[in-house]
Amino acid sequence: MTDIPSSADVLFLLLGACMVLAMHAGFAFLEVGTVRAKNQVNALVKIITDFAASTLAYFVVGYAIAYGNGFFASAEQLSLDHGYGLVKFFFLLTFAAAIPAIISGGIAERARFYPQFTATLLLVGLAYPTFEGIVWNGNWQIQAWLQATFGQPFHDFAGSLVVHGFGGWVALVAVLLLGARRGRYPRHGAVAAHPPSSIPFLALGSWTLTVGWFGFNVMSAQTLDGISGLVAVNSLMAMVGGILAAMALGRNDPGFIHNGPLAGLVAVCAGSDLMHPIGALATGAVAGALFVVLFTQTQNRWRIDDVLGVWPLHGICGAWGGIAAGLFGQPALGGLGGISLASQCAGTLLGIVLALIAGTVIYGGLKAIVGIRLSEEQEFEGADLSLHKISATPGRD
């Protein structure tokens, strides 16, 4: 009977890993539905190959940087406790691999393939695990300092900042270094529309991500004893808040509406284990509104060609999630407490700064050394034919 909790925890976490793995299909189809038809194959290929690169980088070096232990031991040692440590790696890998999947949507339609593959290795092997280890393993004593200074460490239950915020702010740097797609912003001042190629694929990606997100959030408990229905209902309410806000502010635009639940779920990750469901609803609604407003601002006013709006969606909403946990986690607003708003603000700022540094070093270095953008001819032809020699609809004119 003593083996039952351990084996049950392995199964619990394995199911969570599979649910988050399925989210990568969501990333793929969200991008497929948003980009133009001549770049759909490239979106699919990038997501799956970046996942492979992420697995290799995280297995060889990333996991050890974050948690101090690797996998260069015998199979007998690795399989102790029913291999719980291996399944924990699998689960956390699916989080790590979300970083390049997030970035992929921002740099779509004009990024070179192998420089992005290299960036994935560096981000998941070195940059992301550094911040992950600080927050979730107490590395570098930063969490200890925050607790000593503000009374509580930085709290990010399921990765509003550690995963989404970090990926979104790195993506902003990559998008700025790449520049806008050719023809997106003509010189005469107008903005050339590049409408989504497939609303059904976009919706499929959104729904796949939304369903998988309940594994992302709920299974972040990592053991059956730690599971909480509060996390599930808070995730649900934040999702609904994001949809309704995006519907209202986005004027029924299907692109905004299907990104609304994702904005809410990004924001609620950090405090989903602490908030009251009404606080989660408010957190999601603010996130949905932030996405609509800032996506419009970045595309039309600031002329930042972030194709899927990953900086507003993951970067801004992730940062809001870190702060929202410090607000709605307070007992005065119905939360469970044990959280410091000052610590949440400090941890959020740290994550943004580290992401900006990582993005500048990695993408700036690759741009200077090998280049990161397709040629004008390749971009005009489309990444599908230029890079993969096949279109999403072969045989059609």
PDB file of N, CA, C and O in Angstrom, residues 248-272:
ATOM      1  N   ALA A 248     -16.721  42.230 -25.875  1.00  0.00           N
ATOM      2  CA  ALA A 248     -17.258  43.581 -25.740  1.00  0.00           C
ATOM      3  C   ALA A 248     -16.351  44.615 -26.392  1.00  0.00           C
ATOM      4  O   ALA A 248     -16.808  45.453 -27.178  1.00  0.00           O
ATOM      5  N   LEU A 249     -15.062  44.560 -26.084  1.00  0.00           N
ATOM      6  CA  LEU A 249     -14.141  45.562 -26.618  1.00  0.00           C
ATOM      7  C   LEU A 249     -13.735  45.276 -28.056  1.00  0.00           C
ATOM      8  O   LEU A 249     -13.390  46.186 -28.801  1.00  0.00           O
ATOM      9  N   GLY A 250     -13.738  44.011 -28.436  1.00  0.00           N
ATOM     10  CA  GLY A 250     -13.336  43.634 -29.785  1.00  0.00           C
ATOM     11  C   GLY A 250     -14.444  43.664 -30.804  1.00  0.00           C
ATOM     12  O   GLY A 250     -14.233  43.276 -31.959  1.00  0.00           O
ATOM     13  N   ARG A 251     -15.634  44.082 -30.379  1.00  0.00           N
ATOM     14  CA  ARG A 251     -16.774  44.235 -31.298  1.00  0.00           C
ATOM     15  C   ARG A 251     -17.075  42.956 -32.068  1.00  0.00           C
ATOM     16  O   ARG A 251     -17.253  42.955 -33.294  1.00  0.00           O
ATOM     17  N   ASN A 252     -17.091  41.859 -31.343  1.00  0.00           N
ATOM     18  CA  ASN A 252     -17.444  40.546 -31.902  1.00  0.00           C
ATOM     19  C   ASN A 252     -16.442  40.012 -32.914  1.00  0.00           C
ATOM     20  O   ASN A 252     -16.742  39.060 -33.643  1.00  0.00           O
ATOM     21  N   ASP A 253     -15.250  40.592 -32.983  1.00  0.00           N
ATOM     22  CA  ASP A 253     -14.226  40.081 -33.879  1.00  0.00           C
ATOM     23  C   ASP A 253     -13.811  38.675 -33.438  1.00  0.00           C
ATOM     24  O   ASP A 253     -13.429  38.477 -32.283  1.00  0.00           O
ATOM     25  N   PRO A 254     -13.864  37.679 -34.319  1.00  0.00           N
ATOM     26  CA  PRO A 254     -13.568  36.298 -33.898  1.00  0.00           C
ATOM     27  C   PRO A 254     -12.119  36.096 -33.448  1.00  0.00           C
ATOM     28  O   PRO A 254     -11.850  35.251 -32.593  1.00  0.00           O
ATOM     29  N   GLY A 255     -11.195  36.865 -34.025  1.00  0.00           N
ATOM     30  CA  GLY A 255      -9.816  36.758 -33.586  1.00  0.00           C
ATOM     31  C   GLY A 255      -9.645  37.203 -32.150  1.00  0.00           C
ATOM     32  O   GLY A 255      -8.968  36.535 -31.344  1.00  0.00           O
ATOM     33  N   PHE A 256     -10.254  38.315 -31.796  1.00  0.00           N
ATOM     34  CA  PHE A 256     -10.195  38.782 -30.416  1.00  0.00           C
ATOM     35  C   PHE A 256     -10.923  37.822 -29.477  1.00  0.00           C
ATOM     36  O   PHE A 256     -10.432  37.497 -28.399  1.00  0.00           O
ATOM     37  N   ILE A 257     -12.099  37.374 -29.873  1.00  0.00           N
ATOM     38  CA  ILE A 257     -12.897  36.510 -29.001  1.00  0.00           C
ATOM     39  C   ILE A 257     -12.166  35.205 -28.694  1.00  0.00           C
ATOM     40  O   ILE A 257     -12.170  34.733 -27.550  1.00  0.00           O
ATOM     41  N   HIS A 258     -11.504  34.627 -29.698  1.00  0.00           N
ATOM     42  CA  HIS A 258     -10.822  33.353 -29.463  1.00  0.00           C
ATOM     43  C   HIS A 258      -9.481  33.511 -28.769  1.00  0.00           C
ATOM     44  O   HIS A 258      -8.916  32.528 -28.279  1.00  0.00           O
ATOM     45  N   ASN A 259      -8.951  34.724 -28.731  1.00  0.00           N
ATOM     46  CA  ASN A 259      -7.756  34.970 -27.910  1.00  0.00           C
ATOM     47  C   ASN A 259      -8.119  35.419 -26.502  1.00  0.00           C
ATOM     48  O   ASN A 259      -7.278  35.390 -25.610  1.00  0.00           O
ATOM     49  N   GLY A 260      -9.375  35.843 -26.300  1.00  0.00           N
ATOM     50  CA  GLY A 260      -9.821  36.281 -24.985  1.00  0.00           C
ATOM     51  C   GLY A 260      -9.643  35.240 -23.894  1.00  0.00           C
ATOM     52  O   GLY A 260      -9.106  35.543 -22.817  1.00  0.00           O
ATOM     53  N   PRO A 261     -10.087  33.980 -24.114  1.00  0.00           N
ATOM     54  CA  PRO A 261      -9.888  32.974 -23.063  1.00  0.00           C
ATOM     55  C   PRO A 261      -8.416  32.720 -22.763  1.00  0.00           C
ATOM     56  O   PRO A 261      -8.046  32.448 -21.611  1.00  0.00           O
ATOM     57  N   LEU A 262      -7.579  32.827 -23.783  1.00  0.00           N
ATOM     58  CA  LEU A 262      -6.147  32.599 -23.577  1.00  0.00           C
ATOM     59  C   LEU A 262      -5.554  33.711 -22.725  1.00  0.00           C
ATOM     60  O   LEU A 262      -4.713  33.458 -21.852  1.00  0.00           O
ATOM     61  N   ALA A 263      -5.995  34.953 -22.967  1.00  0.00           N
ATOM     62  CA  ALA A 263      -5.523  36.072 -22.155  1.00  0.00           C
ATOM     63  C   ALA A 263      -5.899  35.863 -20.691  1.00  0.00           C
ATOM     64  O   ALA A 263      -5.081  36.055 -19.783  1.00  0.00           O
ATOM     65  N   GLY A 264      -7.146  35.468 -20.451  1.00  0.00           N
ATOM     66  CA  GLY A 264      -7.583  35.230 -19.081  1.00  0.00           C
ATOM     67  C   GLY A 264      -6.829  34.102 -18.418  1.00  0.00           C
ATOM     68  O   GLY A 264      -6.451  34.190 -17.236  1.00  0.00           O
ATOM     69  N   LEU A 265      -6.580  33.034 -19.152  1.00  0.00           N
ATOM     70  CA  LEU A 265      -5.867  31.888 -18.583  1.00  0.00           C
ATOM     71  C   LEU A 265      -4.398  32.197 -18.334  1.00  0.00           C
ATOM     72  O   LEU A 265      -3.814  31.723 -17.353  1.00  0.00           O
ATOM     73  N   VAL A 266      -3.768  32.977 -19.203  1.00  0.00           N
ATOM     74  CA  VAL A 266      -2.397  33.418 -18.948  1.00  0.00           C
ATOM     75  C   VAL A 266      -2.332  34.167 -17.618  1.00  0.00           C
ATOM     76  O   VAL A 266      -1.468  33.918 -16.768  1.00  0.00           O
ATOM     77  N   ALA A 267      -3.270  35.089 -17.421  1.00  0.00           N
ATOM     78  CA  ALA A 267      -3.220  35.960 -16.253  1.00  0.00           C
ATOM     79  C   ALA A 267      -3.516  35.236 -14.952  1.00  0.00           C
ATOM     80  O   ALA A 267      -2.971  35.589 -13.908  1.00  0.00           O
ATOM     81  N   VAL A 268      -4.362  34.217 -14.991  1.00  0.00           N
ATOM     82  CA  VAL A 268      -4.761  33.570 -13.741  1.00  0.00           C
ATOM     83  C   VAL A 268      -3.766  32.519 -13.269  1.00  0.00           C
ATOM     84  O   VAL A 268      -3.849  32.051 -12.131  1.00  0.00           O
ATOM     85  N   CYS A 269      -2.817  32.131 -14.118  1.00  0.00           N
ATOM     86  CA  CYS A 269      -1.878  31.069 -13.734  1.00  0.00           C
ATOM     87  C   CYS A 269      -1.208  31.349 -12.390  1.00  0.00           C
ATOM     88  O   CYS A 269      -1.130  30.477 -11.520  1.00  0.00           O
ATOM     89  N   ALA A 270      -0.730  32.568 -12.200  1.00  0.00           N
ATOM     90  CA  ALA A 270       0.084  32.875 -11.014  1.00  0.00           C
ATOM     91  C   ALA A 270      -0.696  32.708  -9.723  1.00  0.00           C
ATOM     92  O   ALA A 270      -0.190  32.141  -8.748  1.00  0.00           O
ATOM     93  N   GLY A 271      -1.922  33.215  -9.683  1.00  0.00           N
ATOM     94  CA  GLY A 271      -2.674  33.217  -8.433  1.00  0.00           C
ATOM     95  C   GLY A 271      -3.880  32.317  -8.419  1.00  0.00           C
ATOM     96  O   GLY A 271      -4.761  32.468  -7.567  1.00  0.00           O
ATOM     97  N   SER A 272      -3.935  31.334  -9.310  1.00  0.00           N
ATOM     98  CA  SER A 272      -5.122  30.482  -9.404  1.00  0.00           C
ATOM     99  C   SER A 272      -5.342  29.641  -8.154  1.00  0.00           C
ATOM    100  O   SER A 272      -6.462  29.189  -7.899  1.00  0.00           O
TER     101      SER A 272
END
